[in-house]
């Protein structure tokens, strides 16, 4: 998964992803 690659490339991005994860999930759930 691209997310894993990004996390490995930049640990800082991982923290951002974790923060965005819930936001994206909520958006997907709302759309779904």
XYZ file of N, CA and C in Angstrom:
96
model
N 0.834 -1.206 0.000
C 0.000 0.000 0.000
C 0.865 1.251 0.000
N 0.441 2.282 -0.746
C 1.221 3.529 -0.843
C 1.393 4.179 0.519
N 0.417 4.023 1.370
C 0.484 4.655 2.698
C 1.697 4.113 3.453
N 1.896 2.794 3.383
C 3.017 2.173 4.093
C 4.338 2.732 3.571
N 4.436 2.862 2.256
C 5.664 3.385 1.653
C 5.929 4.796 2.160
N 4.900 5.605 2.192
C 5.060 6.987 2.657
C 5.515 7.001 4.104
N 4.904 6.130 4.898
C 5.242 6.081 6.324
C 6.720 5.727 6.476
N 7.182 4.767 5.679
C 8.583 4.337 5.766
C 9.496 5.453 5.278
N 9.056 6.135 4.214
C 9.861 7.220 3.654
C 9.973 8.364 4.657
N 8.851 8.738 5.221
C 8.857 9.864 6.177
C 7.984 9.538 7.387
N 8.606 9.324 8.544
C 7.866 9.010 9.770
C 6.914 10.148 10.143
N 7.306 11.371 9.803
C 6.454 12.524 10.122
C 5.136 12.403 9.366
N 5.221 11.922 8.127
C 4.001 11.777 7.326
C 3.069 10.770 7.987
N 3.664 9.764 8.629
C 2.863 8.727 9.288
C 1.972 9.379 10.339
N 2.561 10.261 11.125
C 1.765 10.943 12.170
C 0.622 11.710 11.522
N 0.919 12.366 10.410
C -0.119 13.140 9.700
C -1.186 12.189 9.186
N -0.745 11.050 8.651
C -1.694 10.074 8.109
C -2.633 9.593 9.208
N -2.061 9.342 10.392
C -2.880 8.849 11.505
C -3.949 9.879 11.846
N -3.570 11.150 11.763
C -4.525 12.211 12.094
C -5.579 12.316 10.989
N -5.147 12.061 9.756
C -6.072 12.161 8.630
C -6.911 10.894 8.493
N -6.374 9.786 9.014
C -7.082 8.503 8.912
C -8.536 8.618 9.365
N -8.765 9.042 10.602
C -10.143 9.160 11.104
C -10.982 10.100 10.252
N -10.369 11.157 9.766
C -11.104 12.122 8.936
C -11.541 11.451 7.630
N -10.619 10.725 7.012
C -10.943 10.057 5.747
C -11.992 8.986 5.979
N -11.845 8.255 7.064
C -12.806 7.186 7.378
C -14.195 7.783 7.558
N -14.253 8.901 8.271
C -15.558 9.547 8.504
C -16.153 9.992 7.170
N -15.296 10.500 6.304
C -15.792 10.979 4.997
C -16.296 9.793 4.187
N -15.522 8.701 4.214
C -15.923 7.517 3.448
C -17.227 6.956 3.999
N -17.333 6.940 5.313
C -18.553 6.402 5.940
C -19.753 7.267 5.561
N -19.540 8.567 5.532
C -20.646 9.484 5.192
C -21.058 9.256 3.745
N -20.065 9.115 2.872
C -20.376 8.915 1.444
C -20.959 7.526 1.226
N -20.377 6.543 1.943
C -20.829 5.155 1.792
C -22.219 5.018 2.366
